[in-house]
Short mmCIF file of C-alpha atoms in Angstrom, two decimals:
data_model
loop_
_atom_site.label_atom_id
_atom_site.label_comp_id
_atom_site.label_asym_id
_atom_site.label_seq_id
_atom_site.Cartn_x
_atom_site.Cartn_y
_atom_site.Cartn_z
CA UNK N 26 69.61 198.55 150.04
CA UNK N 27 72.45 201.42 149.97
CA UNK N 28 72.85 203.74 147.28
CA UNK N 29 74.26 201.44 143.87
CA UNK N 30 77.98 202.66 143.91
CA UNK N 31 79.01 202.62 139.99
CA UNK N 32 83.13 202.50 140.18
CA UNK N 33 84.75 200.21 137.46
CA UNK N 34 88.33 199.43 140.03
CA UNK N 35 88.91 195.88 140.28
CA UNK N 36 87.34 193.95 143.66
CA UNK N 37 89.36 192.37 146.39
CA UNK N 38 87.59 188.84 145.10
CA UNK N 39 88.73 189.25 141.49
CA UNK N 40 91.99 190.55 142.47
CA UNK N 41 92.44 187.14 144.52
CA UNK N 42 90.91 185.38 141.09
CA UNK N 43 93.28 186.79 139.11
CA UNK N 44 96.44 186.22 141.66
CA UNK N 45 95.35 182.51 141.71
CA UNK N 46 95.08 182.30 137.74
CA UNK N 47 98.77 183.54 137.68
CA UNK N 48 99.99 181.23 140.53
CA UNK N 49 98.74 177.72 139.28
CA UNK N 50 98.47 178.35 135.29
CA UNK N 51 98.05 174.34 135.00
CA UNK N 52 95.21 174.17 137.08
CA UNK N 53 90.89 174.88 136.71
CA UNK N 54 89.21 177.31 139.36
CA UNK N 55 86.17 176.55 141.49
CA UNK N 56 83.88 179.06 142.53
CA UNK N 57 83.73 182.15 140.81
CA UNK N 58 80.14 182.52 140.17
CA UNK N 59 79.82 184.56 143.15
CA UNK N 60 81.61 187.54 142.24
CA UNK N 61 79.03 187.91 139.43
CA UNK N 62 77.52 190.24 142.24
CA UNK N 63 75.92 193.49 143.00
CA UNK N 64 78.73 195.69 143.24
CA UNK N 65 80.33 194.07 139.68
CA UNK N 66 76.68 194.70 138.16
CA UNK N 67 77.30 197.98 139.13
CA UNK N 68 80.36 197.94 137.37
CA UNK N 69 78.98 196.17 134.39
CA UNK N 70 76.72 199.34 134.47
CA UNK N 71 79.11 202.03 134.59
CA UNK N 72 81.04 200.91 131.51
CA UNK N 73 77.66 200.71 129.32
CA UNK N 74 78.48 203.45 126.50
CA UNK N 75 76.12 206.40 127.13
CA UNK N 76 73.88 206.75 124.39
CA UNK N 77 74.34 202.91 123.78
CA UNK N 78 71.68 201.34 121.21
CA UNK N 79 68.95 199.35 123.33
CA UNK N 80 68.07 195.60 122.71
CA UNK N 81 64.67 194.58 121.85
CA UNK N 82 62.94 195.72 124.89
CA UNK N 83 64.05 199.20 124.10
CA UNK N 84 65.41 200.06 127.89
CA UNK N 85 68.08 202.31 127.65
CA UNK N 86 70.82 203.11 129.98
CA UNK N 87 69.03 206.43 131.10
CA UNK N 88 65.94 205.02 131.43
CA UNK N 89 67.58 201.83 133.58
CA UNK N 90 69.31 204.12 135.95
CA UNK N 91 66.06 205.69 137.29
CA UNK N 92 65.51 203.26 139.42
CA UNK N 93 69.38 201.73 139.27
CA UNK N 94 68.89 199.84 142.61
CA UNK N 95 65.90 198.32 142.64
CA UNK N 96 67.05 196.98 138.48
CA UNK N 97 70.68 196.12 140.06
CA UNK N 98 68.73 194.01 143.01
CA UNK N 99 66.23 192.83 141.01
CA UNK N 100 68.62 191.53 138.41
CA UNK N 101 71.13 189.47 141.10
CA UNK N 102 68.42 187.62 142.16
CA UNK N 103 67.28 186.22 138.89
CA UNK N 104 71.02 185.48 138.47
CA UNK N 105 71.26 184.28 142.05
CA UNK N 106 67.89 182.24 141.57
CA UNK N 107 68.56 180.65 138.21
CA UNK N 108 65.44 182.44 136.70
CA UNK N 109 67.78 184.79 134.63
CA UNK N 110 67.51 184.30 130.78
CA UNK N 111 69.25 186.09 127.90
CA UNK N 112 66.46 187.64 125.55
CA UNK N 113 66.95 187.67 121.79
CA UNK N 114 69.84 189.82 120.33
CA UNK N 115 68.49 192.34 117.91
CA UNK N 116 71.04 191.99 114.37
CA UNK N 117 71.59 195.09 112.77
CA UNK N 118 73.62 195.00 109.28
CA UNK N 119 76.61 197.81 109.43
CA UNK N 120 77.81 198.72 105.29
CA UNK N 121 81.26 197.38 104.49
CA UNK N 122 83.05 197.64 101.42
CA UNK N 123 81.10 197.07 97.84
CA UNK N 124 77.90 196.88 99.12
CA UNK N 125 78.70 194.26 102.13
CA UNK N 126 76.99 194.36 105.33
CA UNK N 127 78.53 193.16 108.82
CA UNK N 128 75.78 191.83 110.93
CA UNK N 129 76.15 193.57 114.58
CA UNK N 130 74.11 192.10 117.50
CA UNK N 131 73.00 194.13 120.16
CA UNK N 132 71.78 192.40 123.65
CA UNK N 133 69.37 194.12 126.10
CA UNK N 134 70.91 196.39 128.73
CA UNK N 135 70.47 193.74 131.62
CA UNK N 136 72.36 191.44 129.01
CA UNK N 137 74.69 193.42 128.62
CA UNK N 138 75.57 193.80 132.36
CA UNK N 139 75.22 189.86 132.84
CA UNK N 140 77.72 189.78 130.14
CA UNK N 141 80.34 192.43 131.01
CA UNK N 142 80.41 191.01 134.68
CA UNK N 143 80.96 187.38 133.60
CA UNK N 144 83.87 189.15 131.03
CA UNK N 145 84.91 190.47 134.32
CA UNK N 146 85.61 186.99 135.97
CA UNK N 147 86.92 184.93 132.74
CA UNK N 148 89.21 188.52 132.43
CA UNK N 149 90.67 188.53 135.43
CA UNK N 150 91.75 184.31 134.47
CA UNK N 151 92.52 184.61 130.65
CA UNK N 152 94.85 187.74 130.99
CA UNK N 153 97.44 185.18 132.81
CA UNK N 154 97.27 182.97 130.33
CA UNK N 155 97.20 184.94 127.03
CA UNK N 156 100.67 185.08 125.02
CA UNK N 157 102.12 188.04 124.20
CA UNK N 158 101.51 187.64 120.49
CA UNK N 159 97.47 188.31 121.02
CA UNK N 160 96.72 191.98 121.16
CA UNK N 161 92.78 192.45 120.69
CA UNK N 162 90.30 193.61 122.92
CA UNK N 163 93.06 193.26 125.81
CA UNK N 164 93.40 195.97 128.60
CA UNK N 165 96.28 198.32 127.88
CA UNK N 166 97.22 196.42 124.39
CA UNK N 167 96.46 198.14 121.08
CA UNK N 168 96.43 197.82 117.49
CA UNK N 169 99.40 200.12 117.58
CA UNK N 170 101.28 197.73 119.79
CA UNK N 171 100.74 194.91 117.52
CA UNK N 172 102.02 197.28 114.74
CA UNK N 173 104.80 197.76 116.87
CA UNK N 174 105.61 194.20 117.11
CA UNK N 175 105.14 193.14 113.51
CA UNK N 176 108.26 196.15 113.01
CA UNK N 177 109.97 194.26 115.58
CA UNK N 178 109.79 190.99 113.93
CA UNK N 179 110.33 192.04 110.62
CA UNK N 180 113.61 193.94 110.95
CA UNK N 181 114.72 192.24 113.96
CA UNK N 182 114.23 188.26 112.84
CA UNK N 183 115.36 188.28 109.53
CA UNK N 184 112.02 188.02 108.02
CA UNK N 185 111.59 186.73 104.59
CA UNK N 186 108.18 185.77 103.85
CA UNK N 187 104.94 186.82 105.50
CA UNK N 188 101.75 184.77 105.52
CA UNK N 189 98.40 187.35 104.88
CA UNK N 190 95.43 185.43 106.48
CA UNK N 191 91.82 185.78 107.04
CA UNK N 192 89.86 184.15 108.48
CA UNK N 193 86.00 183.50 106.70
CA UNK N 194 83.11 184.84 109.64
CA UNK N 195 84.77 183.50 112.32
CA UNK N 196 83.08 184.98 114.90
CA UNK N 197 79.74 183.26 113.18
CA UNK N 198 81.90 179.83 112.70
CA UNK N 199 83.16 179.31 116.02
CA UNK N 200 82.27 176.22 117.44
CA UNK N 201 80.56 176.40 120.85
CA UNK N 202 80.75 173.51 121.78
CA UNK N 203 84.80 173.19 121.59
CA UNK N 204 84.90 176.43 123.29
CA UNK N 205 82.79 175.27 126.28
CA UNK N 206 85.75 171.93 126.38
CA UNK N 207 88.14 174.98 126.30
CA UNK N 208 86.67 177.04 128.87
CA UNK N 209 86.56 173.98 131.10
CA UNK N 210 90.61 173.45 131.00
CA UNK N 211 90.40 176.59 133.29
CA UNK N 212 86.92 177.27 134.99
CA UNK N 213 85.85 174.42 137.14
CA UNK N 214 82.56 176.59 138.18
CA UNK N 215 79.36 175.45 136.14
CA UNK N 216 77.21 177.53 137.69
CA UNK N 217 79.25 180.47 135.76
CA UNK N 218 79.85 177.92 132.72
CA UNK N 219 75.68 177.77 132.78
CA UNK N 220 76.30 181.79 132.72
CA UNK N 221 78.25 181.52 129.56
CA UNK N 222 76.17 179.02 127.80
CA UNK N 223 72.84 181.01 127.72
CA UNK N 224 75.09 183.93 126.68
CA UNK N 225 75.93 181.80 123.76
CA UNK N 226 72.78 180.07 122.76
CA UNK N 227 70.59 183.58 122.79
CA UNK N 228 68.29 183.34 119.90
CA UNK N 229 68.86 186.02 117.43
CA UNK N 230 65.94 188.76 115.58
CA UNK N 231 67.09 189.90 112.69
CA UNK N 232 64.17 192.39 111.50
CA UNK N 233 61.13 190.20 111.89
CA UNK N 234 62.90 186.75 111.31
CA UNK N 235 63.92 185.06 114.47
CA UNK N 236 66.72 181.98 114.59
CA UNK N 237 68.32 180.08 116.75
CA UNK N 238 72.01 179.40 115.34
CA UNK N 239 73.66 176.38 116.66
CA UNK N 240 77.71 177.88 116.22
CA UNK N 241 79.14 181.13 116.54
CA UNK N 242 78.75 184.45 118.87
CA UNK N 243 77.12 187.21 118.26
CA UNK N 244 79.62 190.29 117.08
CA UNK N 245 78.69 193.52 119.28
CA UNK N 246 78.12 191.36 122.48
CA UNK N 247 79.87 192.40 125.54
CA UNK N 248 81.94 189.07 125.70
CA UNK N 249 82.35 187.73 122.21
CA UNK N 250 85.93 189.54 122.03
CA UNK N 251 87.29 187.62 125.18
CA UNK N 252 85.36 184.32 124.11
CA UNK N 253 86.91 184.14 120.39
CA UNK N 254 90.60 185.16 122.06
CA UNK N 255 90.12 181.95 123.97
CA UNK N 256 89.09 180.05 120.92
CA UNK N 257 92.36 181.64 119.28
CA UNK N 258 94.30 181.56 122.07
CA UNK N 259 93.76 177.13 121.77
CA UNK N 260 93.15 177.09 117.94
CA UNK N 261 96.27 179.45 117.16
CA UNK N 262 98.03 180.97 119.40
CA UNK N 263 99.61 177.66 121.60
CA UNK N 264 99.95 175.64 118.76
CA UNK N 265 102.21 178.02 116.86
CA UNK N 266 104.34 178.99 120.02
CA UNK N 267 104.23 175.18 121.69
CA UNK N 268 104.37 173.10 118.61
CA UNK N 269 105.02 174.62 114.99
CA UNK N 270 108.01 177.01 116.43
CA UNK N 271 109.97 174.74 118.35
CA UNK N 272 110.02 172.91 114.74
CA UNK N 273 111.51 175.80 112.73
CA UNK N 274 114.39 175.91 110.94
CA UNK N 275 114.76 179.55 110.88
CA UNK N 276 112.29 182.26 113.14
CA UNK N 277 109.09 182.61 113.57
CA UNK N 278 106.60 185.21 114.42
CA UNK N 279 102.62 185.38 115.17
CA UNK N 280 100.99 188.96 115.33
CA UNK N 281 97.15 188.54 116.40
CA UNK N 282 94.44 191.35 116.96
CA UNK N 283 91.15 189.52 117.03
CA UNK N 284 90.83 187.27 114.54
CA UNK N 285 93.05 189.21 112.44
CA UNK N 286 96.43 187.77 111.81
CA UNK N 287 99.88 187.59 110.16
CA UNK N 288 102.50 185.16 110.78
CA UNK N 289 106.33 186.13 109.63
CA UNK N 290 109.00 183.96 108.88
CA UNK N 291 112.55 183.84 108.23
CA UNK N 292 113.04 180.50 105.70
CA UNK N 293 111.09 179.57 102.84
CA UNK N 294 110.72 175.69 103.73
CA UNK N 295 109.02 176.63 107.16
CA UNK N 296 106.79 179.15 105.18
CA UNK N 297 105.81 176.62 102.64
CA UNK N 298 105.09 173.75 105.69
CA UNK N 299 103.31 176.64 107.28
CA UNK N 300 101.15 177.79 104.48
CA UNK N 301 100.26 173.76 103.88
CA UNK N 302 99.45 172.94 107.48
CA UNK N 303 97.51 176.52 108.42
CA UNK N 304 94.27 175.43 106.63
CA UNK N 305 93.82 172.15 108.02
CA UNK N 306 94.62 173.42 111.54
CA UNK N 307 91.58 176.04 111.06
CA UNK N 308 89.41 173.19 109.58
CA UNK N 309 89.91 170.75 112.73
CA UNK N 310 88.03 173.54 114.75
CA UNK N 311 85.27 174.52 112.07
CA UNK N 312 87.12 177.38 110.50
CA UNK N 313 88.27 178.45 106.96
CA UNK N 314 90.89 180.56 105.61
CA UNK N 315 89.64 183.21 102.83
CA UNK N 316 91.30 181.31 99.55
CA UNK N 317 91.57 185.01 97.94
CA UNK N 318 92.48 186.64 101.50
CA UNK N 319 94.99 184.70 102.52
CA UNK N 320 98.37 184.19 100.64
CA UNK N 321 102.09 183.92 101.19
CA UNK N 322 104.32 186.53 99.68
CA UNK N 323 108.03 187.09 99.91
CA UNK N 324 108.84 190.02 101.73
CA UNK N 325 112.59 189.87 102.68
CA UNK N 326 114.78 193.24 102.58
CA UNK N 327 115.59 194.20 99.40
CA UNK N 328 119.62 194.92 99.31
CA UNK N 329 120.94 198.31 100.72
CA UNK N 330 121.46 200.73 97.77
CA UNK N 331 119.35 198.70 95.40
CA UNK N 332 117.47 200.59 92.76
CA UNK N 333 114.37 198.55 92.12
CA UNK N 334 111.18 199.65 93.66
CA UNK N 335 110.11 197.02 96.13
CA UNK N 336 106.34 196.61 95.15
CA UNK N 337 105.24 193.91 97.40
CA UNK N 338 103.00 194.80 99.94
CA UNK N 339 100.81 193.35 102.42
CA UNK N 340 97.33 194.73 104.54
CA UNK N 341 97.22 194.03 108.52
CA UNK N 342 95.09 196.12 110.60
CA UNK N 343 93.81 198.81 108.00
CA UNK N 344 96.78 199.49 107.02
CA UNK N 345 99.46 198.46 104.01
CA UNK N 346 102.72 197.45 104.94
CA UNK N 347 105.74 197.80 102.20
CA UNK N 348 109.41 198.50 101.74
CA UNK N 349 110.45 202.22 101.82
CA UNK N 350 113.46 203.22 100.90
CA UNK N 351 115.72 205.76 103.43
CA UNK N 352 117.74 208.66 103.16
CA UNK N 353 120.91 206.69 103.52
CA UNK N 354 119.73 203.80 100.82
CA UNK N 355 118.75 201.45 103.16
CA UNK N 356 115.09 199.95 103.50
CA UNK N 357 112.59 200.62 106.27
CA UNK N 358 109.73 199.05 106.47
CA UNK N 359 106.42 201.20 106.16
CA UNK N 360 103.05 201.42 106.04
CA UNK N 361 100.09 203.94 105.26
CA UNK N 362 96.19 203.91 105.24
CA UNK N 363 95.11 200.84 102.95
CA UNK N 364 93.36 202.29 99.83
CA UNK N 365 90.02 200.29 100.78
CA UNK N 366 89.67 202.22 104.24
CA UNK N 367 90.52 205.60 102.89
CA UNK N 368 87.58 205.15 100.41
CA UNK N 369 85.26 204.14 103.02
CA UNK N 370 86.17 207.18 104.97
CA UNK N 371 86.02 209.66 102.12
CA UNK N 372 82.95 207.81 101.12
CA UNK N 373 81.14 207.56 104.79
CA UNK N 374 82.39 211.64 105.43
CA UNK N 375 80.69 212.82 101.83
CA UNK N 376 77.55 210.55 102.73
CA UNK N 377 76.91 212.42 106.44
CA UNK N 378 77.88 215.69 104.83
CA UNK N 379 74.79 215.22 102.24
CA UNK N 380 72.47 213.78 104.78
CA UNK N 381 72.86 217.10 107.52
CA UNK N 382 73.56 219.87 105.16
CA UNK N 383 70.89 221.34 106.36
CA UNK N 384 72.35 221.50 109.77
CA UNK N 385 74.05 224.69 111.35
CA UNK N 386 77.81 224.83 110.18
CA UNK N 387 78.71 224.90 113.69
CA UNK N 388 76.76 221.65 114.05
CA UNK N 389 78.68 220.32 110.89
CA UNK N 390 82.09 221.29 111.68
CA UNK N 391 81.87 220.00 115.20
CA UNK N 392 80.62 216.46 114.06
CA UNK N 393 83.63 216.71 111.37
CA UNK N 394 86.16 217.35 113.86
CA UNK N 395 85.20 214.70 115.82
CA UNK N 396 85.25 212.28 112.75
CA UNK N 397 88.67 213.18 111.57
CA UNK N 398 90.68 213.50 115.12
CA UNK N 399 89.05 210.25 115.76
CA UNK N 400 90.74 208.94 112.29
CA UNK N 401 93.79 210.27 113.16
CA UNK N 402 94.24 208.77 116.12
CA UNK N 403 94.25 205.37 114.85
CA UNK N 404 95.62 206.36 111.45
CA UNK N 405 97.82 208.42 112.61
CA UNK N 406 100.89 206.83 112.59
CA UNK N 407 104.28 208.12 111.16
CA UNK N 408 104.73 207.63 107.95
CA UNK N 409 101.07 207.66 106.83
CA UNK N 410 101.17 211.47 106.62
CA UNK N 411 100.33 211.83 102.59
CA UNK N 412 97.19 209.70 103.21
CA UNK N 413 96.27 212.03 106.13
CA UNK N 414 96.29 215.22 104.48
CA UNK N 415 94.70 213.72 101.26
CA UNK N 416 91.48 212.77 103.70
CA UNK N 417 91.72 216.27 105.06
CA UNK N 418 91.44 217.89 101.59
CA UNK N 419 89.03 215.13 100.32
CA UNK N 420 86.70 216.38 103.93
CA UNK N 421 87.24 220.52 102.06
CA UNK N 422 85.95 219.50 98.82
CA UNK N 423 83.32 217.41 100.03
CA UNK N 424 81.81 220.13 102.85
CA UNK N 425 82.06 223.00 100.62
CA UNK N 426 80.06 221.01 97.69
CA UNK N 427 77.46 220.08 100.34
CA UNK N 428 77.33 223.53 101.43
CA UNK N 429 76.24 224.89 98.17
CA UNK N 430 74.00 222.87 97.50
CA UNK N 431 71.75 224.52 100.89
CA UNK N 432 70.29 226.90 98.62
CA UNK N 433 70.08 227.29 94.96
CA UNK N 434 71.01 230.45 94.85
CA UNK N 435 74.13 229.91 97.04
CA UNK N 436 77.59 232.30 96.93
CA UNK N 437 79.44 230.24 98.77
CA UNK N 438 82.89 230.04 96.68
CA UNK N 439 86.28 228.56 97.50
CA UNK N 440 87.78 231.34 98.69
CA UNK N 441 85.07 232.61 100.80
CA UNK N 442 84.86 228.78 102.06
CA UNK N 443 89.11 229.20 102.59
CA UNK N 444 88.15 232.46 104.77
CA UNK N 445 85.49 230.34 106.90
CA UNK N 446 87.83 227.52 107.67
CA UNK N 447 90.74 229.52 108.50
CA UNK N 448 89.06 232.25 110.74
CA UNK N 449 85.81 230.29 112.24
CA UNK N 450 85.76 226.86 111.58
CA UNK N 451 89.42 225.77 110.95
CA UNK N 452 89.37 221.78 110.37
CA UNK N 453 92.36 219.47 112.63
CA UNK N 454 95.58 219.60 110.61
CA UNK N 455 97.20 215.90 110.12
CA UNK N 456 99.14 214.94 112.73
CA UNK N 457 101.21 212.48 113.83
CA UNK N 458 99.73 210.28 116.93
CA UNK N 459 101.60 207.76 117.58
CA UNK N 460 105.10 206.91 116.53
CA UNK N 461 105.76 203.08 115.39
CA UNK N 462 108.31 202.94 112.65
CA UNK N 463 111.81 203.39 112.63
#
C-alpha cells in the first residue's frame, strides 16, 4: 500500500454526493457507503485534534500514526467486512455553573475516524438541505453569524416579543429511533445507515459503571453535532418555516445554534399561539422545554427619545441581549458577556492560576494569553468592551495574588507586578474581534 496521504479537500465522489443532494432535494440517495474509504479515513485522521484525549483503549493519535497505514488498512477492512464495532465511549463530567457537571463522551481514535468519515458523507447531503436559520457546527457559519441575524431580525422585522428557550439534555433525549425514520427520508444506503446505528447504540463507561442507554447521543462524539441538526432540522426548523410562518399574522424569525434557540416575533397573538404550541411540538419527539429556561418576554423598541431605562433583557449564545440607548436618542439593540459566563471565566482563570503557581511566569503568562485572546475572540464583539476589560483586570488581580503566595516571604507588590506586565510579560489588551451591532 502507498504512503497514507492525510489532506482534508473534499473527494471527486463526495463532491458528486453533494451535487446530487442539491439537484433532487425531494429524493433519498443509494450508495454512499463506499466513500467511507481509505483516502476519507485518512481525512478523518488528519482533522483528529493533536493532543486529543484517547478512548478507553488509550491509543492516541501519535501513537496511531506510527504505523498510520497498516491502522488505516486494517481499519477499512473491518468496515469493508462488517466486523467493525464501536467500543464503549469513556464519559467524563466537565464543571458547569453551581456545581453542575456536563457529561462529555469520548470514543476511541478508530471511532473517531469511523465517525468523522460517515459526518463526511451525511455532510456533504444535509448542507443542501439545512435552512438558513440553523447555524451550529456548520462549515463557514458561526455563532457570530447567528448574532448577526438575530440583529437583523430584531431591527429589521419589527420585533416585539422574543421567545427564550431551552431545551432540557437534548442531546441525551433525542430519540434514535425517529432520527433513523429521519435519516431514511434522505439516505437510501443501509449499509451506511448500519454505520450510523452502531455509532448510536455504543455502550457508554462512565468510571467503572457501564450502560447501555436506549435514547440520545453521546456529546463530544465526532457526529452528534450533525445528527441532532437533523433531528432539529425535522423537529424545528421545517415546521416553523413550512407550517407555523406561513400562519402568522405579523413576522417571524427562528435563530438556531445547536440546540440553542430563540424565536422573534412581531405580534403578540402569534407569540402567545407560539409559546402554547412550542412545548407540545418538543414533546411529540421526546423533548422538553426548561419551565424556568424558557419564557416569553416583550422586547419591542422602546420610543425614540424616551427616558425610561429599558430593563428587559434576554441570554442567547453566552451573551445578554438588551436595549441601549444611542447618541442621537434612538435605541440599538446590544449585548455584552452574560454575568454567568464572566464568572465562570474569572472563576476557571483564578482556579489554573492557583493550581500552576509554581510554574515559570513565562509558562504562566503564555498559558494566560492564550486563555484570554481565545475569550476575546468569541466575546469579543462590539459593544461588550466594559465586560472585556473587567476580565482583563479580574486576570491582574488574580495572577499577582497567586504570585505571592510562591513564597512566604514574597516582595512581589503591585507596582513591581505593573513594571513586569508592562516591560516583560504585558497581558492582550481588549479588543474588538468581530463587529455585529449597529
Amino acid at each position: 500500500m502507498a504512503a497514507a496521504k492525510t489532506t482534508d479537500t473534499m473527494s471527486p465522489g463526495i463532491r458528486k454526493v453533494m451535487n446530487r443532494a442539491r439537484d433532487y432535494p425531494q429524493e433519498r440517495i443509494f450508495s454512499l457507503a463506499h466513500h467511507v474509504d481509505v483516502p476519507s479515513l485518512c481525512r478523518s485522521f488528519d482533522r483528529v485534534r493533536k493532543g486529543a484525549a484517547s478512548g478507553v483503549d488509550g491509543v492516541t493519535k501519535s501513537s496511531f500514526g506510527e504505523s498510520l497505514d497498516e491502522n488505516i488498512q486494517t481499519l477499512h477492512e473491518r468496515l469493508r467486512s462488517g466486523r467493525w464495532r464501536h467500543q464503549p465511549i469513556r464519559r467524563v463530567h466537565i464543571p458547569k455553573d453551581k456545581g453542575k457537571t456536563r457529561p462529555i463522551g469520548i470514543s476511541t481514535l478508530t471511532d473517531k475516524l469511523v465517525q468523522s468519515s460517515v459526518r463526511e458523507v451525511l455532510g456533504a447531503i444535509y448542507e443542501q438541505d439545512f435552512l438558513d436559520c440553523s447555524f451550529g457546527f456548520r462549515p463557514g457559519r458561526s455563532v457570530h453569524d447567528a448574532l448577526r441575524a438575530l440583529n437583523r431580525a430584531v431591527h429589521e422585522g419589527g420585533i416585539q416579543w422574543i421567545i427564550e428557550a431551552d431545551i432540557v439534555s437534548f442531546f441525551d433525549r433525542l430519540d434514535r429511533t425517529r432520527l433513523m425514520e429521519m435519516l431514511r427520508t434522505r439516505v437510501g444506503d443501509e449499509s451506511l445507515m448500519r454505520l450510523v446505528g452502531k455509532c448510536l447504540r455504543a455502550g457508554v463507561l462512565d468510571g467503572e459503571e457501564y450502560t447501555e442507554p436506549d435514547r440520545g447521543t453521546a456529546q463530544g462524539s465526532v457526529l452528534s453535532p450533525l445528527l441532532g441538526n437533523v433531528y432539529l432540522h425535522h423537529v424545528l426548523d421545517l415546521w416553523f418555516e413550512h407550517e407555523i410562518k406561513p400562519r402568522l399574522r405579523g413576522r417571524g424569525y427562528l435563530i438556531r445554534y445547536a440546540d440553542d434557540f430563540v424565536i422573534a416575533l412581531s405580534d403578540s397573538d402569534d407569540a402567545a399561539r407560539m409559546m402554547a404550541v412550542l412545548p407540545k411540538r418538543m414533546a411529540r419527539f421526546g423533548l422538553a422545554l426548561h419551565p424556568d429556561k424558557t419564557r416569553l418576554l416583550s422586547f419591542g423598541r422602546p420610543a425614540k427619545g424616551s427616558r425610561v431605562r429599558c430593563s428587559t433583557t434576554f441570554d442567547f449564545l453566552g451573551f445578554t441581549h438588551y436595549w441601549r440607548r444611542t447618541r442621537g436618542g434612538g435605541w440599538m439593540l446590544w449585548c455584552k458577556t452574560r454575568h454567568a459566563r464572566q464568572k465562570r471565566a474569572i472563576r476557571s482563570i483564578a482556579e489554573w492560576c492557583r493550581n500552576h503557581r509554581h510554574e515559570s511566569v513565562k509558562t504562566q503568562h503564555a498559558a494566560l494569553v492564550r486563555r484570554l485572546r481565545g475569550h476575546f475572540n468569541y466575546f469579543g464583539v462590539n459593544g461588550n468592551m466594559p465586560r472585556l476589560y473587567n476580565l482583563v483586570q479580574a486576570v491582574r488581580r488574580i495572577w499577582l495574588k497567586w504570585l505571592q503566595r510562591r513564597s512566604q516571604r514574597s516582595t512581589l507588590i503591585w507596582e513591581s507586578f505593573h513594571v513586569m506586565l508592562k516591560d516583560r510579560y504585558p497581558l492582550p489588551e481588549p479588543r474588538v474581534t468581530v463587529q455585529i451591532w449597529g
